[in-house]
PDB file of C-alpha atoms in Angstrom:
ATOM      1  CA  UNK A   1       0.000   0.000   0.000  1.00  0.00           C
ATOM      2  CA  UNK A   2       2.752   2.417   0.841  1.00  0.00           C
ATOM      3  CA  UNK A   3       4.504   1.867  -2.491  1.00  0.00           C
ATOM      4  CA  UNK A   4       1.398   2.625  -4.530  1.00  0.00           C
ATOM      5  CA  UNK A   5       0.873   5.868  -2.664  1.00  0.00           C
ATOM      6  CA  UNK A   6       4.493   6.923  -3.188  1.00  0.00           C
ATOM      7  CA  UNK A   7       4.295   6.169  -6.901  1.00  0.00           C
ATOM      8  CA  UNK A   8       1.182   8.308  -7.247  1.00  0.00           C
ATOM      9  CA  UNK A   9       2.866  11.223  -5.529  1.00  0.00           C
ATOM     10  CA  UNK A  10       5.882  10.980  -7.824  1.00  0.00           C
ATOM     11  CA  UNK A  11       3.740  11.072 -10.969  1.00  0.00           C
ATOM     12  CA  UNK A  12       1.842  14.161  -9.792  1.00  0.00           C
ATOM     13  CA  UNK A  13       5.028  16.010  -8.954  1.00  0.00           C
ATOM     14  CA  UNK A  14       6.499  15.236 -12.375  1.00  0.00           C
ATOM     15  CA  UNK A  15       3.346  16.451 -14.098  1.00  0.00           C
ATOM     16  CA  UNK A  16       3.410  19.757 -12.161  1.00  0.00           C
ATOM     17  CA  UNK A  17       7.041  20.402 -13.066  1.00  0.00           C
ATOM     18  CA  UNK A  18       6.333  19.791 -16.745  1.00  0.00           C
ATOM     19  CA  UNK A  19       3.366  22.243 -16.756  1.00  0.00           C
ATOM     20  CA  UNK A  20       5.375  25.045 -15.165  1.00  0.00           C
ATOM     21  CA  UNK A  21       8.218  24.881 -17.640  1.00  0.00           C
ATOM     22  CA  UNK A  22       6.000  25.049 -20.744  1.00  0.00           C
ATOM     23  CA  UNK A  23       4.911  28.780 -20.320  1.00  0.00           C
ATOM     24  CA  UNK A  24       6.601  31.910 -21.678  1.00  0.00           C
ATOM     25  CA  UNK A  25       6.469  35.566 -20.601  1.00  0.00           C
ATOM     26  CA  UNK A  26       6.203  38.815 -22.509  1.00  0.00           C
ATOM     27  CA  UNK A  27       6.147  42.379 -21.176  1.00  0.00           C
ATOM     28  CA  UNK A  28       4.257  45.517 -22.148  1.00  0.00           C
ATOM     29  CA  UNK A  29       4.868  49.060 -20.865  1.00  0.00           C
ATOM     30  CA  UNK A  30       1.865  50.980 -19.538  1.00  0.00           C
ATOM     31  CA  UNK A  31       2.241  54.744 -19.125  1.00  0.00           C
ATOM     32  CA  UNK A  32      -0.238  57.216 -17.657  1.00  0.00           C
ATOM     33  CA  UNK A  33       0.813  60.620 -18.977  1.00  0.00           C
ATOM     34  CA  UNK A  34      -0.547  63.456 -16.827  1.00  0.00           C
ATOM     35  CA  UNK A  35      -0.627  66.995 -18.205  1.00  0.00           C
ATOM     36  CA  UNK A  36      -1.325  70.183 -16.311  1.00  0.00           C
ATOM     37  CA  UNK A  37      -4.956  71.076 -17.023  1.00  0.00           C
ATOM     38  CA  UNK A  38      -6.867  74.099 -15.754  1.00  0.00           C
ATOM     39  CA  UNK A  39     -10.380  74.906 -16.959  1.00  0.00           C
ATOM     40  CA  UNK A  40     -13.129  77.237 -15.802  1.00  0.00           C
ATOM     41  CA  UNK A  41     -16.447  78.087 -17.426  1.00  0.00           C
ATOM     42  CA  UNK A  42     -19.717  79.761 -16.500  1.00  0.00           C
ATOM     43  CA  UNK A  43     -22.206  76.979 -17.164  1.00  0.00           C
ATOM     44  CA  UNK A  44     -25.297  78.934 -16.091  1.00  0.00           C
ATOM     45  CA  UNK A  45     -26.164  82.435 -14.982  1.00  0.00           C
ATOM     46  CA  UNK A  46     -23.927  84.128 -17.539  1.00  0.00           C
ATOM     47  CA  UNK A  47     -26.123  87.260 -17.451  1.00  0.00           C
ATOM     48  CA  UNK A  48     -27.000  88.554 -13.989  1.00  0.00           C
ATOM     49  CA  UNK A  49     -29.235  91.583 -13.373  1.00  0.00           C
ATOM     50  CA  UNK A  50     -29.253  93.605 -10.158  1.00  0.00           C
ATOM     51  CA  UNK A  51     -32.589  95.372 -10.413  1.00  0.00           C
ATOM     52  CA  UNK A  52     -33.036  98.730  -8.663  1.00  0.00           C
ATOM     53  CA  UNK A  53     -36.732  99.131  -9.355  1.00  0.00           C
ATOM     54  CA  UNK A  54     -38.315 100.208  -6.076  1.00  0.00           C
ATOM     55  CA  UNK A  55     -37.619 102.419  -3.053  1.00  0.00           C
ATOM     56  CA  UNK A  56     -36.651  99.533  -0.777  1.00  0.00           C
ATOM     57  CA  UNK A  57     -33.927  98.376  -3.163  1.00  0.00           C
ATOM     58  CA  UNK A  58     -32.410 101.866  -3.426  1.00  0.00           C
ATOM     59  CA  UNK A  59     -32.323 102.030   0.371  1.00  0.00           C
ATOM     60  CA  UNK A  60     -30.795  98.549   0.639  1.00  0.00           C
ATOM     61  CA  UNK A  61     -28.145  99.263  -2.017  1.00  0.00           C
ATOM     62  CA  UNK A  62     -27.054 102.365  -0.094  1.00  0.00           C
ATOM     63  CA  UNK A  63     -26.451 100.310   3.061  1.00  0.00           C
ATOM     64  CA  UNK A  64     -25.119  96.963   4.216  1.00  0.00           C
ATOM     65  CA  UNK A  65     -28.306  95.033   3.345  1.00  0.00           C
ATOM     66  CA  UNK A  66     -27.478  95.329  -0.360  1.00  0.00           C
ATOM     67  CA  UNK A  67     -29.403  94.132  -3.387  1.00  0.00           C
ATOM     68  CA  UNK A  68     -28.660  90.677  -4.805  1.00  0.00           C
ATOM     69  CA  UNK A  69     -28.614  89.730  -8.453  1.00  0.00           C
ATOM     70  CA  UNK A  70     -31.595  87.901  -9.885  1.00  0.00           C
ATOM     71  CA  UNK A  71     -29.480  84.796 -10.641  1.00  0.00           C
ATOM     72  CA  UNK A  72     -26.385  83.048  -9.382  1.00  0.00           C
ATOM     73  CA  UNK A  73     -23.564  82.227 -11.774  1.00  0.00           C
ATOM     74  CA  UNK A  74     -22.470  78.590 -11.736  1.00  0.00           C
ATOM     75  CA  UNK A  75     -18.751  78.012 -12.281  1.00  0.00           C
ATOM     76  CA  UNK A  76     -17.498  74.653 -13.581  1.00  0.00           C
ATOM     77  CA  UNK A  77     -13.918  74.107 -12.416  1.00  0.00           C
ATOM     78  CA  UNK A  78     -11.492  71.354 -13.514  1.00  0.00           C
ATOM     79  CA  UNK A  79      -7.897  71.340 -12.326  1.00  0.00           C
ATOM     80  CA  UNK A  80      -5.052  68.834 -12.245  1.00  0.00           C
ATOM     81  CA  UNK A  81      -3.485  69.857  -8.971  1.00  0.00           C
ATOM     82  CA  UNK A  82      -3.747  72.919  -6.762  1.00  0.00           C
ATOM     83  CA  UNK A  83      -5.406  76.021  -8.200  1.00  0.00           C
ATOM     84  CA  UNK A  84      -6.663  79.526  -7.519  1.00  0.00           C
ATOM     85  CA  UNK A  85      -9.421  81.556  -9.153  1.00  0.00           C
ATOM     86  CA  UNK A  86      -9.373  85.322  -9.364  1.00  0.00           C
ATOM     87  CA  UNK A  87     -12.001  87.763 -10.628  1.00  0.00           C
ATOM     88  CA  UNK A  88     -11.563  90.913 -12.682  1.00  0.00           C
ATOM     89  CA  UNK A  89     -13.400  93.097 -15.151  1.00  0.00           C
ATOM     90  CA  UNK A  90     -12.518  92.754 -18.829  1.00  0.00           C
ATOM     91  CA  UNK A  91     -10.122  95.271 -20.403  1.00  0.00           C
ATOM     92  CA  UNK A  92      -8.853  96.361 -16.976  1.00  0.00           C
ATOM     93  CA  UNK A  93     -12.117  98.207 -16.337  1.00  0.00           C
ATOM     94  CA  UNK A  94     -12.810  99.488 -12.838  1.00  0.00           C
ATOM     95  CA  UNK A  95     -16.449 100.516 -13.301  1.00  0.00           C
ATOM     96  CA  UNK A  96     -19.754  99.358 -14.691  1.00  0.00           C
ATOM     97  CA  UNK A  97     -20.793 101.929 -17.314  1.00  0.00           C
ATOM     98  CA  UNK A  98     -24.245 103.155 -18.284  1.00  0.00           C
ATOM     99  CA  UNK A  99     -25.115 102.145 -21.841  1.00  0.00           C
ATOM    100  CA  UNK A 100     -27.421 105.146 -22.243  1.00  0.00           C
ATOM    101  CA  UNK A 101     -25.232 107.818 -23.873  1.00  0.00           C
ATOM    102  CA  UNK A 102     -27.702 110.593 -23.051  1.00  0.00           C
ATOM    103  CA  UNK A 103     -28.136 109.584 -19.403  1.00  0.00           C
ATOM    104  CA  UNK A 104     -28.369 112.333 -16.788  1.00  0.00           C
ATOM    105  CA  UNK A 105     -26.749 111.648 -13.423  1.00  0.00           C
ATOM    106  CA  UNK A 106     -23.910 109.375 -12.314  1.00  0.00           C
ATOM    107  CA  UNK A 107     -23.043 107.139 -15.282  1.00  0.00           C
ATOM    108  CA  UNK A 108     -20.589 104.706 -13.665  1.00  0.00           C
ATOM    109  CA  UNK A 109     -20.704 102.329 -10.711  1.00  0.00           C
ATOM    110  CA  UNK A 110     -17.264 101.660  -9.182  1.00  0.00           C
ATOM    111  CA  UNK A 111     -16.571  97.926  -8.916  1.00  0.00           C
ATOM    112  CA  UNK A 112     -15.772  98.422  -5.215  1.00  0.00           C
ATOM    113  CA  UNK A 113     -19.515  98.340  -4.536  1.00  0.00           C
ATOM    114  CA  UNK A 114     -20.012  94.896  -6.105  1.00  0.00           C
ATOM    115  CA  UNK A 115     -19.637  91.983  -3.677  1.00  0.00           C
ATOM    116  CA  UNK A 116     -19.383  88.240  -4.380  1.00  0.00           C
ATOM    117  CA  UNK A 117     -20.442  85.242  -2.313  1.00  0.00           C
ATOM    118  CA  UNK A 118     -19.495  81.635  -3.168  1.00  0.00           C
ATOM    119  CA  UNK A 119     -21.629  78.697  -2.063  1.00  0.00           C
ATOM    120  CA  UNK A 120     -22.817  75.160  -2.768  1.00  0.00           C
ATOM    121  CA  UNK A 121     -19.681  73.342  -4.007  1.00  0.00           C
ATOM    122  CA  UNK A 122     -20.689  70.055  -5.655  1.00  0.00           C
ATOM    123  CA  UNK A 123     -18.988  67.448  -7.792  1.00  0.00           C
ATOM    124  CA  UNK A 124     -19.757  67.187 -11.499  1.00  0.00           C
ATOM    125  CA  UNK A 125     -18.540  63.568 -11.520  1.00  0.00           C
ATOM    126  CA  UNK A 126     -20.472  61.418  -8.990  1.00  0.00           C
ATOM    127  CA  UNK A 127     -18.307  60.045  -6.162  1.00  0.00           C
ATOM    128  CA  UNK A 128     -15.236  62.008  -7.290  1.00  0.00           C
ATOM    129  CA  UNK A 129     -12.882  63.538  -4.728  1.00  0.00           C
ATOM    130  CA  UNK A 130     -14.031  66.859  -3.277  1.00  0.00           C
ATOM    131  CA  UNK A 131     -11.206  69.412  -3.466  1.00  0.00           C
ATOM    132  CA  UNK A 132      -9.960  71.089  -0.319  1.00  0.00           C
ATOM    133  CA  UNK A 133     -10.370  74.543  -1.910  1.00  0.00           C
ATOM    134  CA  UNK A 134     -11.324  77.432   0.334  1.00  0.00           C
ATOM    135  CA  UNK A 135     -13.774  80.078  -0.870  1.00  0.00           C
ATOM    136  CA  UNK A 136     -15.542  83.245   0.238  1.00  0.00           C
ATOM    137  CA  UNK A 137     -18.867  82.096   1.665  1.00  0.00           C
ATOM    138  CA  UNK A 138     -19.520  85.571   3.065  1.00  0.00           C
ATOM    139  CA  UNK A 139     -19.926  88.703   0.964  1.00  0.00           C
ATOM    140  CA  UNK A 140     -16.519  89.939  -0.258  1.00  0.00           C
ATOM    141  CA  UNK A 141     -15.361  92.681  -2.606  1.00  0.00           C
ATOM    142  CA  UNK A 142     -12.940  90.614  -4.701  1.00  0.00           C
ATOM    143  CA  UNK A 143     -13.232  91.950  -8.249  1.00  0.00           C
ATOM    144  CA  UNK A 144      -9.898  93.412  -9.429  1.00  0.00           C
ATOM    145  CA  UNK A 145      -8.262  92.376  -6.136  1.00  0.00           C
ATOM    146  CA  UNK A 146      -5.205  90.210  -5.416  1.00  0.00           C
ATOM    147  CA  UNK A 147      -7.183  87.882  -3.128  1.00  0.00           C
ATOM    148  CA  UNK A 148      -8.548  84.701  -4.700  1.00  0.00           C
ATOM    149  CA  UNK A 149     -12.247  83.929  -4.925  1.00  0.00           C
ATOM    150  CA  UNK A 150     -11.534  80.180  -4.638  1.00  0.00           C
ATOM    151  CA  UNK A 151      -8.150  78.578  -3.893  1.00  0.00           C
ATOM    152  CA  UNK A 152      -6.487  75.388  -2.682  1.00  0.00           C
ATOM    153  CA  UNK A 153      -4.916  76.067   0.734  1.00  0.00           C
ATOM    154  CA  UNK A 154      -1.103  76.137   0.767  1.00  0.00           C
ATOM    155  CA  UNK A 155      -1.171  73.096   3.064  1.00  0.00           C
ATOM    156  CA  UNK A 156      -3.134  71.122   0.468  1.00  0.00           C
ATOM    157  CA  UNK A 157      -0.745  71.493  -2.465  1.00  0.00           C
ATOM    158  CA  UNK A 158       0.698  67.992  -2.017  1.00  0.00           C
ATOM    159  CA  UNK A 159      -2.458  66.298  -0.723  1.00  0.00           C
ATOM    160  CA  UNK A 160      -4.542  63.920  -2.780  1.00  0.00           C
ATOM    161  CA  UNK A 161      -7.456  66.361  -2.822  1.00  0.00           C
ATOM    162  CA  UNK A 162      -5.595  69.406  -4.203  1.00  0.00           C
ATOM    163  CA  UNK A 163      -7.207  69.268  -7.653  1.00  0.00           C
ATOM    164  CA  UNK A 164     -10.647  68.488  -8.974  1.00  0.00           C
ATOM    165  CA  UNK A 165     -12.017  66.400 -11.820  1.00  0.00           C
ATOM    166  CA  UNK A 166     -15.005  68.726 -11.835  1.00  0.00           C
ATOM    167  CA  UNK A 167     -16.530  70.971  -9.163  1.00  0.00           C
ATOM    168  CA  UNK A 168     -19.360  73.457  -9.513  1.00  0.00           C
ATOM    169  CA  UNK A 169     -19.593  76.582  -7.376  1.00  0.00           C
ATOM    170  CA  UNK A 170     -22.421  79.125  -7.204  1.00  0.00           C
ATOM    171  CA  UNK A 171     -21.470  82.822  -7.182  1.00  0.00           C
ATOM    172  CA  UNK A 172     -23.923  85.501  -6.040  1.00  0.00           C
ATOM    173  CA  UNK A 173     -23.456  89.196  -6.916  1.00  0.00           C
ATOM    174  CA  UNK A 174     -24.591  91.980  -4.578  1.00  0.00           C
ATOM    175  CA  UNK A 175     -24.594  95.782  -4.911  1.00  0.00           C
ATOM    176  CA  UNK A 176     -24.112  97.263  -1.434  1.00  0.00           C
ATOM    177  CA  UNK A 177     -22.644 100.116   0.623  1.00  0.00           C
ATOM    178  CA  UNK A 178     -23.067 102.585  -2.258  1.00  0.00           C
ATOM    179  CA  UNK A 179     -24.157 105.889  -0.675  1.00  0.00           C
ATOM    180  CA  UNK A 180     -24.644 107.673  -4.030  1.00  0.00           C
ATOM    181  CA  UNK A 181     -26.891 104.981  -5.515  1.00  0.00           C
ATOM    182  CA  UNK A 182     -29.923 107.315  -5.680  1.00  0.00           C
ATOM    183  CA  UNK A 183     -28.011 109.654  -8.016  1.00  0.00           C
ATOM    184  CA  UNK A 184     -27.405 106.990 -10.672  1.00  0.00           C
ATOM    185  CA  UNK A 185     -28.691 107.865 -14.132  1.00  0.00           C
ATOM    186  CA  UNK A 186     -31.520 105.609 -15.294  1.00  0.00           C
ATOM    187  CA  UNK A 187     -30.315 102.896 -17.652  1.00  0.00           C
ATOM    188  CA  UNK A 188     -28.296  99.689 -17.687  1.00  0.00           C
ATOM    189  CA  UNK A 189     -24.827  99.681 -16.126  1.00  0.00           C
ATOM    190  CA  UNK A 190     -22.725  96.862 -17.521  1.00  0.00           C
ATOM    191  CA  UNK A 191     -19.295  95.236 -17.466  1.00  0.00           C
ATOM    192  CA  UNK A 192     -17.903  91.807 -18.292  1.00  0.00           C
ATOM    193  CA  UNK A 193     -16.697  89.763 -15.330  1.00  0.00           C
ATOM    194  CA  UNK A 194     -13.702  87.522 -16.065  1.00  0.00           C
ATOM    195  CA  UNK A 195     -12.856  84.443 -13.961  1.00  0.00           C
ATOM    196  CA  UNK A 196      -9.287  83.222 -14.320  1.00  0.00           C
ATOM    197  CA  UNK A 197      -7.915  79.907 -13.017  1.00  0.00           C
ATOM    198  CA  UNK A 198      -4.152  79.382 -12.560  1.00  0.00           C
ATOM    199  CA  UNK A 199      -1.744  77.226 -10.583  1.00  0.00           C
ATOM    200  CA  UNK A 200      -1.614  78.099  -6.911  1.00  0.00           C
TER     201      UNK A 200
END
């Protein structure tokens, strides 16, 4: 009985050795090439109106209560790595100008009276990593300023959540603290707001 068992074990071992030596190997190189990508777009709310059409709104615009725009602008942000977003007016403008050439009264609104508030960050791609970016969730005068509207904290530059595969932010505009608001000439005051995303 013992000899039969030993013979069976020997045959199995020989078969296993033969199977292992019959295979061959071949290699392939897999590269993931990562480029620096920064993208920002206004996906909704590209035209915002602050309507001064009753006595309460003129009073609010003159003080801290302010008058909000009728819409929020939604920013779509994509960034490979840490980023910052700044806000300016196009063509280095510093005022919103009345489009009515025959207007009587003050015909410009200094940008210093326009405030921005960021809220509601949400991922465009479900279950993607939420970036650690900080933003102004209270009313701030940030147009034409050095301070960023949204930015990855310095401490997060090397963290896994420094960039974003797609985050949306809502931006609200408010006209406030403008004591001369009642002297504005009737008409539409306009300027183009530019959002710029760069490396931190």
